[in-house]
């Protein structure tokens, strides 16, 4: 009488991401993190910078299914936001 073999189940491991998707995400986070809206009231020197890209990037990072490493994603977003703050590009709104 032959014995039935028990089906061996291997523990599922997460499939690592390929390099192109990793680079795409990092470039996306750099672009997103550097977006700022700077609101200036005409007639005064009051300028209010709003880190819109950083807020959107943090939202995307916290709700992402394919996680690279959240610490790396947050670090890229913050560094890009600091660069975007001093760089002379972005959306300027004069009121």
JSON list of C-alpha atoms in Angstrom, two decimals:
[
{"chain": "A", "resi": 1, "resn": "UNK", "atom": "CA", "xyz": [0.00, 0.00, 0.00]},
{"chain": "A", "resi": 2, "resn": "UNK", "atom": "CA", "xyz": [1.49, 3.31, -1.12]},
{"chain": "A", "resi": 3, "resn": "UNK", "atom": "CA", "xyz": [1.51, 6.23, 1.23]},
{"chain": "A", "resi": 4, "resn": "UNK", "atom": "CA", "xyz": [0.28, 9.61, 0.11]},
{"chain": "A", "resi": 5, "resn": "UNK", "atom": "CA", "xyz": [2.83, 12.35, 0.25]},
{"chain": "A", "resi": 6, "resn": "UNK", "atom": "CA", "xyz": [1.87, 15.40, 2.17]},
{"chain": "A", "resi": 7, "resn": "UNK", "atom": "CA", "xyz": [1.92, 18.55, 0.11]},
{"chain": "A", "resi": 8, "resn": "UNK", "atom": "CA", "xyz": [4.71, 20.72, 1.36]},
{"chain": "A", "resi": 9, "resn": "UNK", "atom": "CA", "xyz": [3.90, 24.36, 1.40]},
{"chain": "A", "resi": 10, "resn": "UNK", "atom": "CA", "xyz": [6.70, 26.81, 1.16]},
{"chain": "A", "resi": 11, "resn": "UNK", "atom": "CA", "xyz": [6.32, 30.05, 3.06]},
{"chain": "A", "resi": 12, "resn": "UNK", "atom": "CA", "xyz": [5.50, 32.85, 0.68]},
{"chain": "A", "resi": 13, "resn": "UNK", "atom": "CA", "xyz": [8.16, 35.46, 0.40]},
{"chain": "A", "resi": 14, "resn": "UNK", "atom": "CA", "xyz": [7.71, 38.84, -1.16]},
{"chain": "A", "resi": 15, "resn": "UNK", "atom": "CA", "xyz": [9.03, 39.07, -4.67]},
{"chain": "A", "resi": 16, "resn": "UNK", "atom": "CA", "xyz": [11.73, 41.74, -4.81]},
{"chain": "A", "resi": 17, "resn": "UNK", "atom": "CA", "xyz": [11.17, 44.67, -7.12]},
{"chain": "A", "resi": 18, "resn": "UNK", "atom": "CA", "xyz": [13.31, 45.05, -10.18]},
{"chain": "A", "resi": 19, "resn": "UNK", "atom": "CA", "xyz": [15.72, 47.95, -10.51]},
{"chain": "A", "resi": 20, "resn": "UNK", "atom": "CA", "xyz": [13.69, 49.91, -13.05]},
{"chain": "A", "resi": 21, "resn": "UNK", "atom": "CA", "xyz": [10.64, 50.16, -10.79]},
{"chain": "A", "resi": 22, "resn": "UNK", "atom": "CA", "xyz": [12.88, 51.17, -7.87]},
{"chain": "A", "resi": 23, "resn": "UNK", "atom": "CA", "xyz": [14.46, 53.98, -9.91]},
{"chain": "A", "resi": 24, "resn": "UNK", "atom": "CA", "xyz": [11.05, 55.07, -11.23]},
{"chain": "A", "resi": 25, "resn": "UNK", "atom": "CA", "xyz": [9.72, 55.40, -7.70]},
{"chain": "A", "resi": 26, "resn": "UNK", "atom": "CA", "xyz": [12.75, 57.34, -6.50]},
{"chain": "A", "resi": 27, "resn": "UNK", "atom": "CA", "xyz": [12.55, 59.75, -9.45]},
{"chain": "A", "resi": 28, "resn": "UNK", "atom": "CA", "xyz": [8.82, 60.17, -8.86]},
{"chain": "A", "resi": 29, "resn": "UNK", "atom": "CA", "xyz": [9.42, 60.97, -5.18]},
{"chain": "A", "resi": 30, "resn": "UNK", "atom": "CA", "xyz": [12.17, 63.48, -6.03]},
{"chain": "A", "resi": 31, "resn": "UNK", "atom": "CA", "xyz": [9.90, 65.30, -8.48]},
{"chain": "A", "resi": 32, "resn": "UNK", "atom": "CA", "xyz": [6.91, 65.14, -6.14]},
{"chain": "A", "resi": 33, "resn": "UNK", "atom": "CA", "xyz": [8.86, 66.19, -3.05]},
{"chain": "A", "resi": 34, "resn": "UNK", "atom": "CA", "xyz": [10.29, 69.28, -4.71]},
{"chain": "A", "resi": 35, "resn": "UNK", "atom": "CA", "xyz": [6.90, 70.79, -5.61]},
{"chain": "A", "resi": 36, "resn": "UNK", "atom": "CA", "xyz": [5.98, 73.84, -3.56]},
{"chain": "A", "resi": 37, "resn": "UNK", "atom": "CA", "xyz": [3.29, 76.48, -3.86]},
{"chain": "A", "resi": 38, "resn": "UNK", "atom": "CA", "xyz": [4.51, 79.90, -2.71]},
{"chain": "A", "resi": 39, "resn": "UNK", "atom": "CA", "xyz": [1.74, 82.38, -2.05]},
{"chain": "A", "resi": 40, "resn": "UNK", "atom": "CA", "xyz": [2.78, 86.03, -2.04]},
{"chain": "A", "resi": 41, "resn": "UNK", "atom": "CA", "xyz": [0.57, 88.96, -1.07]},
{"chain": "A", "resi": 42, "resn": "UNK", "atom": "CA", "xyz": [1.21, 91.90, -3.37]},
{"chain": "A", "resi": 43, "resn": "UNK", "atom": "CA", "xyz": [2.27, 95.08, -1.65]},
{"chain": "A", "resi": 44, "resn": "UNK", "atom": "CA", "xyz": [3.84, 93.22, 1.27]},
{"chain": "A", "resi": 45, "resn": "UNK", "atom": "CA", "xyz": [6.84, 90.98, 1.74]},
{"chain": "A", "resi": 46, "resn": "UNK", "atom": "CA", "xyz": [4.70, 88.16, 3.10]},
{"chain": "A", "resi": 47, "resn": "UNK", "atom": "CA", "xyz": [5.39, 84.83, 1.37]},
{"chain": "A", "resi": 48, "resn": "UNK", "atom": "CA", "xyz": [3.80, 81.60, 2.58]},
{"chain": "A", "resi": 49, "resn": "UNK", "atom": "CA", "xyz": [5.40, 78.43, 1.19]},
{"chain": "A", "resi": 50, "resn": "UNK", "atom": "CA", "xyz": [3.23, 75.29, 1.19]},
{"chain": "A", "resi": 51, "resn": "UNK", "atom": "CA", "xyz": [4.94, 71.89, 0.61]},
{"chain": "A", "resi": 52, "resn": "UNK", "atom": "CA", "xyz": [2.20, 70.36, -1.53]},
{"chain": "A", "resi": 53, "resn": "UNK", "atom": "CA", "xyz": [4.43, 67.75, -3.15]},
{"chain": "A", "resi": 54, "resn": "UNK", "atom": "CA", "xyz": [5.75, 66.57, 0.20]},
{"chain": "A", "resi": 55, "resn": "UNK", "atom": "CA", "xyz": [2.22, 66.08, 1.53]},
{"chain": "A", "resi": 56, "resn": "UNK", "atom": "CA", "xyz": [1.10, 64.18, -1.58]},
{"chain": "A", "resi": 57, "resn": "UNK", "atom": "CA", "xyz": [4.29, 62.08, -1.51]},
{"chain": "A", "resi": 58, "resn": "UNK", "atom": "CA", "xyz": [3.79, 61.12, 2.13]},
{"chain": "A", "resi": 59, "resn": "UNK", "atom": "CA", "xyz": [0.21, 60.12, 1.34]},
{"chain": "A", "resi": 60, "resn": "UNK", "atom": "CA", "xyz": [1.36, 57.93, -1.57]},
{"chain": "A", "resi": 61, "resn": "UNK", "atom": "CA", "xyz": [4.16, 56.39, 0.47]},
{"chain": "A", "resi": 62, "resn": "UNK", "atom": "CA", "xyz": [1.90, 55.45, 3.36]},
{"chain": "A", "resi": 63, "resn": "UNK", "atom": "CA", "xyz": [-0.70, 53.83, 1.05]},
{"chain": "A", "resi": 64, "resn": "UNK", "atom": "CA", "xyz": [1.68, 52.04, -1.30]},
{"chain": "A", "resi": 65, "resn": "UNK", "atom": "CA", "xyz": [1.32, 48.28, -1.76]},
{"chain": "A", "resi": 66, "resn": "UNK", "atom": "CA", "xyz": [4.82, 47.63, -3.13]},
{"chain": "A", "resi": 67, "resn": "UNK", "atom": "CA", "xyz": [7.05, 48.99, -0.42]},
{"chain": "A", "resi": 68, "resn": "UNK", "atom": "CA", "xyz": [10.74, 49.59, -1.17]},
{"chain": "A", "resi": 69, "resn": "UNK", "atom": "CA", "xyz": [11.60, 50.77, 2.29]},
{"chain": "A", "resi": 70, "resn": "UNK", "atom": "CA", "xyz": [9.54, 53.53, 3.80]},
{"chain": "A", "resi": 71, "resn": "UNK", "atom": "CA", "xyz": [12.51, 55.08, 5.56]},
{"chain": "A", "resi": 72, "resn": "UNK", "atom": "CA", "xyz": [14.29, 55.53, 2.23]},
{"chain": "A", "resi": 73, "resn": "UNK", "atom": "CA", "xyz": [11.15, 56.95, 0.59]},
{"chain": "A", "resi": 74, "resn": "UNK", "atom": "CA", "xyz": [10.60, 59.45, 3.40]},
{"chain": "A", "resi": 75, "resn": "UNK", "atom": "CA", "xyz": [14.26, 60.50, 3.31]},
{"chain": "A", "resi": 76, "resn": "UNK", "atom": "CA", "xyz": [14.12, 61.08, -0.45]},
{"chain": "A", "resi": 77, "resn": "UNK", "atom": "CA", "xyz": [10.93, 63.13, -0.06]},
{"chain": "A", "resi": 78, "resn": "UNK", "atom": "CA", "xyz": [12.38, 65.33, 2.69]},
{"chain": "A", "resi": 79, "resn": "UNK", "atom": "CA", "xyz": [15.67, 65.97, 0.87]},
{"chain": "A", "resi": 80, "resn": "UNK", "atom": "CA", "xyz": [13.76, 66.81, -2.33]},
{"chain": "A", "resi": 81, "resn": "UNK", "atom": "CA", "xyz": [11.48, 69.14, -0.37]},
{"chain": "A", "resi": 82, "resn": "UNK", "atom": "CA", "xyz": [14.46, 70.99, 1.08]},
{"chain": "A", "resi": 83, "resn": "UNK", "atom": "CA", "xyz": [15.99, 71.32, -2.37]},
{"chain": "A", "resi": 84, "resn": "UNK", "atom": "CA", "xyz": [12.67, 72.44, -3.84]},
{"chain": "A", "resi": 85, "resn": "UNK", "atom": "CA", "xyz": [12.34, 75.12, -1.17]},
{"chain": "A", "resi": 86, "resn": "UNK", "atom": "CA", "xyz": [15.55, 76.89, -2.14]},
{"chain": "A", "resi": 87, "resn": "UNK", "atom": "CA", "xyz": [15.40, 76.18, -5.88]},
{"chain": "A", "resi": 88, "resn": "UNK", "atom": "CA", "xyz": [13.89, 78.95, -8.02]},
{"chain": "A", "resi": 89, "resn": "UNK", "atom": "CA", "xyz": [11.11, 76.87, -9.53]},
{"chain": "A", "resi": 90, "resn": "UNK", "atom": "CA", "xyz": [7.63, 75.95, -8.48]},
{"chain": "A", "resi": 91, "resn": "UNK", "atom": "CA", "xyz": [4.19, 77.50, -8.53]},
{"chain": "A", "resi": 92, "resn": "UNK", "atom": "CA", "xyz": [4.06, 81.14, -7.42]},
{"chain": "A", "resi": 93, "resn": "UNK", "atom": "CA", "xyz": [0.67, 82.68, -6.58]},
{"chain": "A", "resi": 94, "resn": "UNK", "atom": "CA", "xyz": [0.37, 86.45, -6.13]},
{"chain": "A", "resi": 95, "resn": "UNK", "atom": "CA", "xyz": [-2.67, 87.73, -4.27]}
]
